[in-house]
Short mmCIF file of C-alpha atoms and ligand atoms in Angstrom, two decimals:
data_model
loop_
_atom_site.label_atom_id
_atom_site.label_comp_id
_atom_site.label_asym_id
_atom_site.label_seq_id
_atom_site.Cartn_x
_atom_site.Cartn_y
_atom_site.Cartn_z
CA MET A 4 0.11 -0.03 0.64
CA SER A 5 1.24 3.24 -0.72
CA ALA A 6 0.96 6.37 1.48
CA LYS A 7 1.89 9.82 1.26
CA GLY A 8 4.96 11.18 0.59
CA ASP A 9 6.21 7.22 -0.90
CA MET A 10 8.52 7.81 -4.21
CA CYS A 11 9.30 5.51 -6.82
CA TYR A 12 9.85 4.74 -10.85
CA ALA A 13 6.74 3.98 -12.64
CA TRP A 14 6.44 3.04 -16.33
CA THR A 15 3.12 1.47 -18.14
CA ASN A 16 2.99 -2.02 -19.78
CA ASP A 17 1.00 -0.80 -22.06
CA ALA A 18 2.96 -1.17 -25.79
CA GLY A 19 0.50 1.36 -26.86
CA ILE A 20 1.58 3.68 -25.34
CA LYS A 21 4.53 6.28 -25.67
CA GLY A 22 4.76 9.07 -23.18
CA GLU A 23 6.88 11.32 -22.56
CA CYS A 24 9.38 9.05 -19.59
CA GLY A 25 7.67 5.46 -20.34
CA GLY A 26 3.83 6.49 -20.18
CA ALA A 27 2.85 5.62 -16.87
CA VAL A 28 0.99 9.46 -16.77
CA THR A 29 -1.18 8.17 -19.72
CA SER A 30 -2.16 4.77 -17.85
CA LEU A 31 -3.03 6.02 -14.78
CA LEU A 32 -4.96 8.27 -17.09
CA LYS A 33 -6.51 5.65 -19.23
CA TYR A 34 -7.05 3.38 -15.83
CA MET A 35 -8.88 5.36 -14.00
CA LEU A 36 -11.15 6.40 -17.10
CA GLU A 37 -11.53 2.75 -17.86
CA ASN A 38 -12.18 1.23 -14.50
CA LYS A 39 -14.79 4.61 -14.12
CA ILE A 40 -13.11 6.44 -11.44
CA VAL A 41 -13.77 9.53 -13.53
CA ASP A 42 -15.70 10.36 -16.18
CA MET A 43 -13.42 12.82 -18.64
CA VAL A 44 -9.50 13.10 -18.95
CA LEU A 45 -8.97 16.72 -19.45
CA THR A 46 -5.63 17.03 -20.66
CA VAL A 47 -3.52 18.80 -23.29
CA ARG A 48 -3.09 17.17 -26.86
CA LYS A 49 -0.85 18.55 -30.15
CA GLY A 50 -2.52 20.81 -32.84
CA VAL A 51 -1.58 21.47 -36.52
CA ASP A 52 2.42 21.42 -34.88
CA ILE A 53 4.05 21.36 -31.68
CA TYR A 54 4.02 24.72 -31.16
CA ASP A 55 -0.37 24.34 -31.03
CA PRO A 56 -0.87 22.54 -27.91
CA GLN A 57 -4.68 22.11 -27.04
CA PRO A 58 -6.97 21.14 -24.26
CA ALA A 59 -7.72 17.60 -24.41
CA PHE A 60 -12.03 16.51 -22.67
CA ILE A 61 -11.18 12.96 -22.80
CA THR A 62 -13.90 10.17 -22.58
CA ASP A 63 -13.18 7.95 -24.49
CA PRO A 64 -9.68 5.82 -23.07
CA ALA A 65 -8.26 5.37 -26.73
CA GLU A 66 -8.67 9.14 -27.81
CA LEU A 67 -5.82 8.78 -24.69
CA LEU A 68 -2.54 7.32 -26.49
CA LYS A 69 -3.05 10.75 -29.11
CA CYS A 70 -2.32 12.88 -26.27
CA SER A 71 0.70 11.47 -24.22
CA GLY A 72 4.25 13.01 -24.52
CA SER A 73 5.50 16.88 -22.86
CA LEU A 74 4.38 20.25 -25.06
CA HIS A 75 6.66 23.23 -23.44
CA CYS A 76 6.02 25.87 -26.03
CA GLY A 77 2.76 26.79 -24.91
CA THR A 78 0.72 29.06 -22.63
CA LEU A 79 -2.14 26.17 -21.35
CA LEU A 80 -4.22 26.94 -18.54
CA LEU A 81 -6.52 23.99 -17.76
CA PRO A 82 -8.68 24.92 -14.28
CA LYS A 83 -10.63 27.58 -15.86
CA LEU A 84 -12.06 25.66 -17.87
CA ILE A 85 -13.07 22.69 -16.02
CA LYS A 86 -14.56 25.98 -14.24
CA LYS A 87 -16.31 27.17 -18.00
CA TYR A 88 -16.89 23.80 -19.73
CA LEU A 89 -17.51 21.10 -16.84
CA ASN A 90 -19.90 23.59 -14.58
CA GLY A 91 -16.53 23.61 -11.83
CA ALA A 92 -16.83 19.45 -11.59
CA LYS A 93 -20.09 19.97 -9.36
CA ASP A 94 -21.40 16.52 -10.97
CA MET A 95 -19.21 14.71 -12.92
CA LYS A 96 -15.55 13.44 -12.30
CA VAL A 97 -12.74 14.59 -14.01
CA ALA A 98 -8.86 13.91 -14.11
CA ILE A 99 -6.47 16.75 -14.73
CA THR A 100 -2.90 16.55 -15.48
CA CYS A 101 -1.62 19.78 -14.24
CA LYS A 102 2.55 22.37 -13.83
CA GLY A 103 2.87 24.21 -11.19
CA CYS A 104 0.86 26.80 -12.18
CA ASP A 105 -2.45 24.82 -12.74
CA ALA A 106 -2.40 23.33 -9.23
CA LYS A 107 -2.61 26.23 -7.67
CA ALA A 108 -5.01 27.45 -9.86
CA MET A 109 -6.97 24.35 -8.61
CA TYR A 110 -6.73 25.87 -5.10
CA GLU A 111 -8.06 28.91 -6.04
CA LEU A 112 -10.14 28.49 -7.33
CA ALA A 113 -11.51 25.43 -5.61
CA LYS A 114 -11.38 27.89 -2.17
CA ARG A 115 -13.50 30.59 -3.79
CA ASN A 116 -16.01 27.34 -4.42
CA GLN A 117 -15.94 27.63 -8.36
CA ILE A 118 -13.85 23.69 -8.29
CA ASN A 119 -15.01 20.80 -6.41
CA MET A 120 -12.33 19.22 -5.84
CA ASP A 121 -13.96 15.82 -4.28
CA ASN A 122 -14.80 15.59 -8.27
CA VAL A 123 -11.31 16.17 -9.14
CA VAL A 124 -7.87 13.82 -9.42
CA MET A 125 -4.79 15.59 -10.34
CA ILE A 126 -1.72 14.55 -11.66
CA GLY A 127 0.62 16.78 -11.16
CA LEU A 128 3.74 16.88 -14.07
CA ASN A 129 6.99 18.40 -12.20
CA CYS A 130 7.82 21.87 -14.39
CA GLY A 131 10.97 23.78 -15.67
CA GLY A 132 9.19 26.14 -17.65
CA SER A 133 7.25 26.52 -21.07
CA VAL A 134 7.62 28.84 -24.00
CA THR A 135 5.53 31.22 -25.80
CA PRO A 136 4.81 29.59 -29.45
CA PHE A 137 5.80 33.40 -30.70
CA MET A 138 9.39 33.34 -28.82
CA ALA A 139 10.19 29.20 -29.25
CA ARG A 140 9.60 29.72 -33.39
CA LYS A 141 11.51 33.35 -32.89
CA MET A 142 14.75 31.23 -30.91
CA ILE A 143 14.94 28.25 -33.29
CA THR A 144 14.84 30.67 -36.62
CA GLU A 145 16.97 33.19 -34.91
CA LYS A 146 19.69 31.94 -32.92
CA TYR A 147 19.16 27.42 -33.50
CA GLY A 148 19.47 28.33 -37.50
CA VAL A 149 16.47 25.85 -38.31
CA ASP A 150 13.15 26.28 -40.14
CA PRO A 151 10.67 25.82 -37.11
CA ASP A 152 8.22 24.08 -39.55
CA CYS A 153 10.40 20.92 -39.19
CA VAL A 154 10.62 20.67 -35.89
CA PHE A 155 8.96 17.74 -34.63
CA LYS A 156 10.41 17.11 -30.91
CA GLU A 157 11.32 19.56 -28.60
CA GLU A 158 12.19 18.41 -24.76
CA ILE A 159 13.93 20.74 -22.28
CA ASP A 160 16.54 18.35 -20.65
CA LYS A 161 19.83 19.02 -18.29
CA GLY A 162 19.23 22.48 -18.84
CA GLN A 163 19.24 22.74 -21.99
CA PHE A 164 15.62 23.63 -24.78
CA ILE A 165 16.39 20.76 -27.25
CA ILE A 166 15.43 20.23 -30.41
CA GLU A 167 15.30 17.85 -33.24
CA TYR A 168 14.43 18.20 -36.58
CA THR A 169 14.73 17.61 -40.31
CA ASP A 170 17.63 19.16 -42.33
CA ALA A 171 17.33 20.01 -46.25
CA GLU A 172 18.64 16.70 -46.89
CA GLY A 173 16.10 14.78 -45.02
CA LYS A 174 18.04 13.47 -41.47
CA HIS A 175 16.60 13.38 -37.89
CA GLN A 176 18.83 15.96 -36.46
CA HIS A 177 19.03 17.68 -32.95
CA LYS A 178 20.24 20.29 -31.20
CA GLY A 179 20.64 21.85 -27.69
CA ILE A 180 21.10 25.37 -26.14
CA SER A 181 21.38 25.73 -22.51
CA ILE A 182 18.38 28.42 -21.40
CA ASP A 183 21.22 30.15 -19.34
CA GLU A 184 22.87 31.00 -22.62
CA LEU A 185 18.96 32.21 -24.38
CA GLU A 186 17.56 33.24 -21.14
CA ALA A 187 20.40 36.58 -21.25
CA GLU A 188 19.59 36.84 -24.72
CA GLY A 189 16.39 37.32 -24.18
CA LEU A 190 14.72 34.63 -25.68
CA GLY A 191 13.92 30.83 -23.66
CA ARG A 192 11.07 30.88 -21.63
CA ARG A 193 7.78 32.84 -20.72
CA LEU A 194 9.39 35.73 -17.92
CA ASN A 195 6.56 33.83 -14.95
CA CYS A 196 8.54 30.72 -15.45
CA GLN A 197 11.74 31.97 -14.84
CA ARG A 198 10.22 33.76 -11.70
CA CYS A 199 8.39 30.26 -11.11
CA GLU A 200 8.97 28.49 -7.79
CA THR A 201 6.78 25.88 -8.28
CA LYS A 202 8.67 23.66 -9.39
CA ILE A 203 7.71 19.45 -8.45
CA PRO A 204 3.17 20.15 -7.57
CA ARG A 205 2.50 18.67 -4.01
CA GLN A 206 -0.24 20.09 -3.95
CA ALA A 207 -1.78 17.53 -6.98
CA ASP A 208 -3.04 13.79 -6.00
CA ILE A 209 0.71 12.88 -7.77
CA ALA A 210 3.61 14.67 -8.55
CA CYS A 211 5.40 13.22 -11.54
CA GLY A 212 8.84 14.50 -13.64
CA ASN A 213 11.59 12.56 -14.70
CA TRP A 214 13.48 14.23 -12.55
CA GLY A 215 15.02 11.81 -10.62
CA VAL A 216 14.71 9.12 -12.86
CA PHE A 217 18.79 7.83 -13.41
CA GLY A 218 20.74 4.31 -14.21
CA ALA A 219 18.94 2.15 -15.97
CA LYS A 220 15.61 3.90 -16.18
CA ALA A 221 16.81 7.10 -17.40
CA GLY A 222 14.27 8.20 -20.14
CA LYS A 223 12.67 5.10 -20.00
CA ALA A 224 10.44 6.13 -16.47
CA THR A 225 8.68 8.94 -14.81
CA PHE A 226 9.46 9.35 -10.86
CA VAL A 227 5.92 9.26 -8.91
CA GLU A 228 5.69 11.59 -5.95
CA ILE A 229 2.03 10.55 -4.03
CA CYS A 230 0.45 13.09 -2.56
CA SER A 231 -2.75 12.67 -1.18
CA GLU A 232 -4.20 9.37 0.27
CA LYS A 233 -6.37 9.16 -3.34
CA GLY A 234 -3.28 9.84 -4.94
CA ALA A 235 -2.18 6.70 -3.52
CA ALA A 236 -5.59 4.56 -3.77
CA ILE A 237 -6.03 5.61 -7.22
CA PHE A 238 -1.80 4.52 -7.80
CA ASP A 239 -2.07 1.27 -6.18
CA GLY A 240 -5.39 0.29 -7.86
CA ALA A 241 -3.19 1.31 -11.52
CA VAL A 242 -0.43 -1.13 -10.57
CA LYS A 243 -2.30 -4.17 -9.36
CA ALA A 244 -4.07 -3.57 -12.36
CA GLY A 245 -0.98 -4.41 -13.78
CA VAL A 246 -1.21 -1.15 -16.90
CA ILE A 247 1.85 0.34 -14.55
CA ASP A 248 5.04 -1.51 -12.94
CA THR A 249 7.18 0.12 -10.48
CA CYS A 250 10.37 -0.27 -9.00
CA ALA A 251 12.29 1.64 -5.58
CA PRO A 252 14.35 5.35 -6.88
CA GLU A 253 18.02 4.54 -7.14
CA ALA A 254 19.16 6.51 -3.89
CA LYS A 255 21.37 9.33 -6.70
CA GLY A 256 18.91 9.89 -8.31
CA LEU A 257 16.57 10.77 -4.88
CA GLU A 258 19.68 13.25 -4.43
CA ILE A 259 19.79 14.41 -7.40
CA ARG A 260 15.88 15.25 -7.98
CA GLY A 261 16.17 17.64 -4.00
CA LYS A 262 19.10 19.24 -5.69
CA ILE A 263 17.75 20.76 -8.67
CA GLU A 264 14.62 21.13 -7.01
CA ASN A 265 16.63 23.26 -4.95
CA VAL A 266 18.39 24.90 -7.22
CA MET A 267 15.55 25.89 -9.78
CA ILE A 268 14.14 27.47 -7.21
CA LYS A 269 16.57 29.51 -6.46
CA MET A 270 16.37 30.48 -9.99
CA GLY A 271 13.10 30.90 -9.98
CA LYS A 272 13.52 33.58 -6.60
CA LYS A 273 16.71 35.11 -8.65
CA ALA A 274 14.62 36.44 -11.34
CA GLN A 275 11.99 37.08 -8.70
CA THR A 276 14.61 39.69 -7.89
CA LYS A 277 15.84 40.47 -11.09
CA GLN A 278 12.80 41.86 -13.20
CA PHE A 279 10.49 42.88 -10.05
CA THR A 280 13.89 45.42 -9.10
CA ALA A 281 14.20 46.79 -12.56
CA LEU A 282 9.96 47.39 -12.18
CA GLY A 283 11.27 50.40 -9.77
CA GLU A 284 10.26 50.77 -6.13
CA GLY A 285 6.88 53.64 -5.19
CA SER A 286 5.82 56.04 -7.44
CA ALA A 287 8.18 55.68 -10.36
CA LYS A 288 6.81 52.17 -10.09
CA LEU A 289 2.83 53.46 -10.40
CA ALA A 290 4.27 55.55 -13.28
CA MET A 291 5.96 52.52 -14.72
CA ILE A 292 2.44 50.47 -14.54
CA MET A 293 0.74 53.65 -15.14
CA LYS A 294 2.79 54.25 -18.46
CA GLU A 295 2.58 50.50 -19.52
CA THR A 296 -0.75 50.07 -18.94
CA SER A 297 -1.58 52.70 -21.14
CA ARG A 298 -2.00 50.29 -23.79
CA CYS A 299 -5.52 48.97 -22.55
CA ILE A 300 -7.86 47.71 -25.16
CA LYS A 301 -9.87 46.81 -22.48
CA CYS A 302 -10.74 43.11 -23.77
CA TYR A 303 -10.96 41.85 -20.76
CA SER A 304 -8.67 38.84 -21.99
CA CYS A 305 -6.85 39.23 -18.86
CA ILE A 306 -10.13 39.09 -16.40
CA GLU A 307 -11.60 36.02 -18.91
CA ASN A 308 -8.20 34.09 -18.61
CA CYS A 309 -7.41 34.91 -14.80
CA PRO A 310 -8.20 31.99 -12.49
CA ILE A 311 -8.96 34.09 -9.92
CA CYS A 312 -11.59 36.95 -11.66
CA TYR A 313 -14.66 34.86 -11.61
CA CYS A 314 -17.07 37.05 -11.00
CA VAL A 315 -20.79 37.89 -12.24
CA GLU A 316 -20.69 41.28 -12.62
CA CYS A 317 -17.02 42.28 -12.55
CA SER A 318 -16.37 45.51 -11.07
CA THR A 319 -14.95 47.16 -14.12
CA LYS A 320 -17.51 47.41 -15.94
CA LYS A 321 -19.30 48.80 -13.35
CA PRO A 322 -19.47 52.56 -15.11
CA HIS A 323 -19.24 54.10 -11.61
CA LEU A 324 -15.73 52.67 -11.40
CA VAL A 325 -14.68 52.94 -14.82
CA ARG A 326 -16.20 55.41 -17.79
CA PRO A 327 -17.89 53.57 -20.04
CA GLY A 328 -16.43 53.95 -24.17
CA ILE A 329 -13.10 54.94 -22.80
CA ILE A 330 -9.97 53.98 -24.07
CA PRO A 331 -7.75 53.09 -22.16
CA PRO A 332 -9.33 52.98 -19.28
CA ASP A 333 -9.70 54.59 -16.73
CA PHE A 334 -6.21 53.56 -14.43
CA MET A 335 -9.24 52.45 -12.13
CA PHE A 336 -9.57 49.16 -14.17
CA GLN A 337 -6.14 48.20 -13.47
CA MET A 338 -6.45 49.08 -9.67
CA ILE A 339 -9.80 47.32 -9.13
CA ARG A 340 -7.59 44.46 -10.59
CA PHE A 341 -4.65 44.21 -8.42
CA ALA A 342 -6.87 44.84 -5.59
CA HIS A 343 -8.62 41.72 -6.44
CA ILE A 344 -6.18 39.70 -7.18
CA ALA A 345 -2.48 40.02 -5.45
CA ASP A 346 -3.30 38.57 -2.53
CA SER A 347 -4.26 35.06 -5.14
CA CYS A 348 -2.02 35.76 -7.86
CA VAL A 349 -0.80 32.49 -8.50
CA ASN A 350 1.54 33.92 -11.45
CA CYS A 351 0.15 31.27 -14.44
CA GLY A 352 1.54 33.91 -17.09
CA GLN A 353 -2.33 34.28 -19.21
CA CYS A 354 -2.69 37.42 -18.55
CA GLN A 355 0.04 38.53 -19.91
CA GLU A 356 0.96 36.02 -23.14
CA LEU A 357 -2.94 36.75 -24.22
CA CYS A 358 -3.09 40.74 -23.36
CA PRO A 359 -2.83 42.13 -27.69
CA MET A 360 -1.08 44.99 -26.25
CA ASP A 361 1.63 42.96 -25.13
CA ILE A 362 1.13 44.70 -20.80
CA PRO A 363 2.85 42.47 -18.70
CA ASN A 364 0.35 43.01 -16.51
CA SER A 365 1.68 39.00 -15.24
CA LEU A 366 4.95 40.92 -14.16
CA PHE A 367 3.05 43.97 -12.07
CA MET A 368 0.65 41.17 -10.52
CA HIS A 369 3.44 38.90 -8.82
CA SER A 370 5.26 41.68 -7.69
CA GLN A 371 2.34 42.85 -6.31
CA GLN A 372 1.60 39.36 -4.79
CA VAL A 373 5.49 38.59 -3.31
CA GLU A 374 5.05 42.03 -1.41
CA LEU A 375 2.09 41.20 0.56
CA GLU A 376 3.12 37.41 1.01
CA LYS A 377 5.67 39.08 3.08
CA MET A 378 3.58 41.24 5.30
CA PHE A 379 0.98 38.42 5.63
CA GLY A 380 2.04 34.61 4.92
CA HIS A 381 -0.27 33.86 2.83
CA LYS A 382 0.80 31.77 -0.21
CA PRO A 383 -1.17 31.49 -3.08
CA GLY A 384 -2.15 27.94 -4.08
CA MET A 385 -0.31 25.93 -1.89
CA ASP A 386 -3.12 24.95 0.06
CA MET A 387 -6.64 26.09 0.49
CA ASP A 388 -5.87 28.69 3.88
CA LEU A 389 -8.49 31.71 1.91
CA PRO A 390 -6.61 34.28 0.74
CA VAL A 391 -5.72 37.98 2.77
CA LEU A 392 -9.19 39.79 1.83
CA ALA A 393 -11.10 37.17 3.08
CA PHE A 394 -10.68 38.50 6.55
CA ALA A 395 -11.29 41.81 5.74
CA GLU A 396 -14.26 43.36 7.78
CA GLU A 397 -15.70 45.48 4.76
CA ALA A 398 -18.26 47.02 7.51
CA ASP A 399 -15.85 47.21 10.47
CA GLU A 400 -12.84 48.05 7.89
CA ARG A 401 -14.83 51.91 6.72
CA SER A 402 -15.51 52.32 10.07
CA ARG A 403 -12.34 52.23 11.58
CA LEU A 404 -11.08 53.73 8.36
CA HIS A 405 -14.27 57.04 9.11
CA SER A 406 -12.97 57.30 12.73
CA THR A 407 -8.60 57.12 12.51
CA GLY A 408 -8.34 58.17 8.55
CA SER A 409 -5.86 56.12 8.07
CA ASP A 410 -6.36 54.04 4.86
CA MET A 411 -3.79 51.51 6.14
CA ILE A 412 -6.63 48.61 6.61
CA TYR A 413 -4.98 45.60 6.43
CA GLU A 414 -2.70 46.06 9.38
CA ASN A 415 -5.83 46.07 12.27
CA VAL A 416 -6.77 42.20 10.64
CA PHE A 417 -4.13 41.10 12.91
CA GLY A 418 -4.37 43.96 15.58
CA GLU A 419 -1.81 45.52 14.67
CA GLU A 420 -2.94 49.00 15.17
CA LYS A 421 -0.17 51.63 14.54
P1 FAD B 505 3.15 11.05 -20.52
O1 FAD B 505 2.68 9.06 -20.95
O2 FAD B 505 3.74 10.96 -21.95
O3 FAD B 505 2.03 11.68 -20.07
C1 FAD B 505 1.89 12.80 -20.39
C2 FAD B 505 0.28 13.63 -19.74
O4 FAD B 505 0.59 15.68 -19.66
C3 FAD B 505 -0.39 13.85 -20.75
O5 FAD B 505 -1.54 13.77 -20.90
C4 FAD B 505 -0.17 15.13 -21.93
O6 FAD B 505 -1.65 15.54 -22.35
C5 FAD B 505 -0.51 15.49 -20.54
N1 FAD B 505 0.77 17.13 -21.24
C6 FAD B 505 1.54 17.42 -22.24
N2 FAD B 505 1.79 19.22 -22.09
C7 FAD B 505 1.19 19.58 -21.50
C8 FAD B 505 1.00 20.24 -20.59
N3 FAD B 505 1.91 21.60 -21.51
N4 FAD B 505 0.12 20.99 -19.73
C9 FAD B 505 -0.33 19.55 -18.73
N5 FAD B 505 -0.93 18.83 -19.11
C10 FAD B 505 0.26 18.50 -20.18
N6 FAD B 505 9.35 16.62 -15.78
C11 FAD B 505 10.77 16.88 -14.99
O7 FAD B 505 11.39 15.96 -13.76
N7 FAD B 505 11.08 18.38 -15.09
C12 FAD B 505 10.96 19.09 -14.97
O8 FAD B 505 11.70 20.45 -15.65
C13 FAD B 505 9.69 19.07 -16.86
N8 FAD B 505 9.41 19.99 -17.13
C14 FAD B 505 8.32 19.62 -17.51
C15 FAD B 505 7.89 21.12 -18.91
C16 FAD B 505 6.23 20.81 -19.33
C17 FAD B 505 5.39 21.60 -19.73
C18 FAD B 505 5.73 19.78 -19.21
C19 FAD B 505 3.85 19.63 -19.67
C20 FAD B 505 6.44 18.11 -18.26
C21 FAD B 505 7.06 18.97 -17.68
N9 FAD B 505 8.42 17.29 -16.66
C22 FAD B 505 8.90 17.76 -16.22
C23 FAD B 505 7.32 16.56 -17.16
C24 FAD B 505 8.11 15.05 -18.11
O9 FAD B 505 8.16 15.60 -19.17
C25 FAD B 505 6.84 13.28 -18.24
O10 FAD B 505 5.59 14.93 -18.07
C26 FAD B 505 6.20 13.68 -17.27
O11 FAD B 505 7.37 12.50 -16.40
C27 FAD B 505 5.23 12.69 -17.49
O12 FAD B 505 5.68 11.27 -18.02
P2 FAD B 505 5.17 10.01 -18.88
O13 FAD B 505 5.97 9.64 -19.69
O14 FAD B 505 4.52 8.94 -18.07
O15 FAD B 505 4.14 10.87 -19.70
FE1 SF4 B 506 6.11 24.88 -15.21
FE2 SF4 B 506 5.86 27.93 -13.62
FE3 SF4 B 506 5.73 28.48 -15.83
FE4 SF4 B 506 3.41 27.12 -15.36
S1 SF4 B 506 4.44 29.00 -14.84
S2 SF4 B 506 4.62 26.76 -16.50
S3 SF4 B 506 4.34 25.63 -13.04
S4 SF4 B 506 7.08 26.75 -14.67
FE1 SF4 B 507 -1.92 34.42 -14.16
FE2 SF4 B 507 -2.54 36.38 -14.11
FE3 SF4 B 507 -4.08 36.12 -12.75
FE4 SF4 B 507 -1.54 35.79 -11.52
S1 SF4 B 507 -3.38 37.65 -12.18
S2 SF4 B 507 -2.85 34.92 -11.44
S3 SF4 B 507 -0.23 35.84 -13.77
S4 SF4 B 507 -3.87 35.44 -14.58
FE1 SF4 B 508 -14.55 39.55 -9.75
FE2 SF4 B 508 -12.30 41.62 -9.52
FE3 SF4 B 508 -11.85 40.18 -11.55
FE4 SF4 B 508 -13.81 41.74 -11.33
S1 SF4 B 508 -11.49 42.23 -11.75
S2 SF4 B 508 -13.70 39.55 -12.12
S3 SF4 B 508 -14.61 41.80 -9.75
S4 SF4 B 508 -12.02 39.60 -8.94
FE1 SF4 B 509 -6.54 45.81 -21.72
FE2 SF4 B 509 -4.84 43.61 -22.21
FE3 SF4 B 509 -6.31 43.47 -20.09
FE4 SF4 B 509 -6.84 42.90 -22.32
S1 SF4 B 509 -5.48 41.89 -21.39
S2 SF4 B 509 -8.05 44.81 -20.64
S3 SF4 B 509 -5.48 45.25 -23.12
S4 SF4 B 509 -4.59 44.84 -20.05
#
């Protein structure tokens, strides 16, 4: 019997599954569908090419075989789709593949009662980062000197972004360039991925990845960490049914996995310092945010795609707060978002990648989230703890503000009135 915290190498026994690292994830998803543990799997499949990852809602287990493999050149975030199209899993059971940002978005939606976690199985994928399709094509053309349409596979391994492609003579070639080198030149992973600290998504029921798969199993198995009782039961069921095989992880592999995770977290913190410092401080930072957001065309894409935004009546659409018919919108539009989201931002990058005006919204919001975390200790997306704003009693705060004239309303939450 597995238990939370157990770790092993796992791989599929199904010859039809061609997984990224042994196919254990596809096998687990297939097992859950075939045995009606879930009604649907929400995962990702390749669209027209490797730069086009698309969400896949799957009910036929055979369809899962077409989804195996990891797609790094995309910006998808799946959880809001459960809310939007599957009624928040309130009346069906769903398994979902989750990178760290997906897992954090799941928790934030769940604590706002937008997703029923009792009906969800989260299969976590370790994540070193992803690249936008635009950036992938640009850097493959300019830095790798390869036609991006000739690339049939990409992976991030041992600190390199590696492509496999067909050359002019029809031969298969591969080329890798270190992520450090790419990023020093402004290429490589998304800026939010560079800042990310959630490398092994232990919020999921099971966390899977290639880090730590060492020795004979390297490249042929996935390192599995059991993260919940639900995950343990499903994993044990799949092993018992004979669909996946396991073995104990190599001691060296365990050590390497721990080291890589720590290094990646440190890199994330370093990138935060670098990117946030460049924003400046105080009024200079505000001026820079106002300048950047003055390009806004009020398309609502940031709101539509943010996992924290779900309100039926969004305040940004209230005419007494943001005047209608004016582009760019009043700065209050951005202020509303900052006020409502900053304590809970999971740094998923959606509001930035999908902004048609290339406004670095995620960078602005994440920088504020980190400041709020320093003040209140709340880390979004890690557990079901309520966000800071949930503790603000509006009537009390208004009356305190009225009587003190102070705008430091947050300090009162912890009884530290100054
Ligand atoms: P498979 O059987 O191949 O199944 C993989 C499943 O993941 C499929 O269902 C597929 O649809 C789904 N999937 C593919 N792309 C995405 C995506 N973008 N978002 C959500 N689901 C997706 N492991 C590490 O240890 N270190 C890393 O740095 C690392 N980075 C990763 C980055 C990304 C963007 C992704 C998607 C995965 C990453 N992984 C990383 C996990 C690793 O690549 C394998 O997915 C994992 O080991 C499982 O292998 P498998 O053969 O069992 O999976
Ligand atoms: Fe991966 Fe983190 Fe980027 Fe999400 S934000 S894709 S978890 S590196
Ligand atoms: Fe993601 Fe942006 Fe929302 Fe933060 S504000 S959770 S980065 S969409
Ligand atoms: Fe709700 Fe505020 Fe987001 Fe609008 S901006 S959807 S009001 S959280
Ligand atoms: Fe403005 Fe960009 Fe948000 Fe659209 S996505 S409303 S342009 S900030």
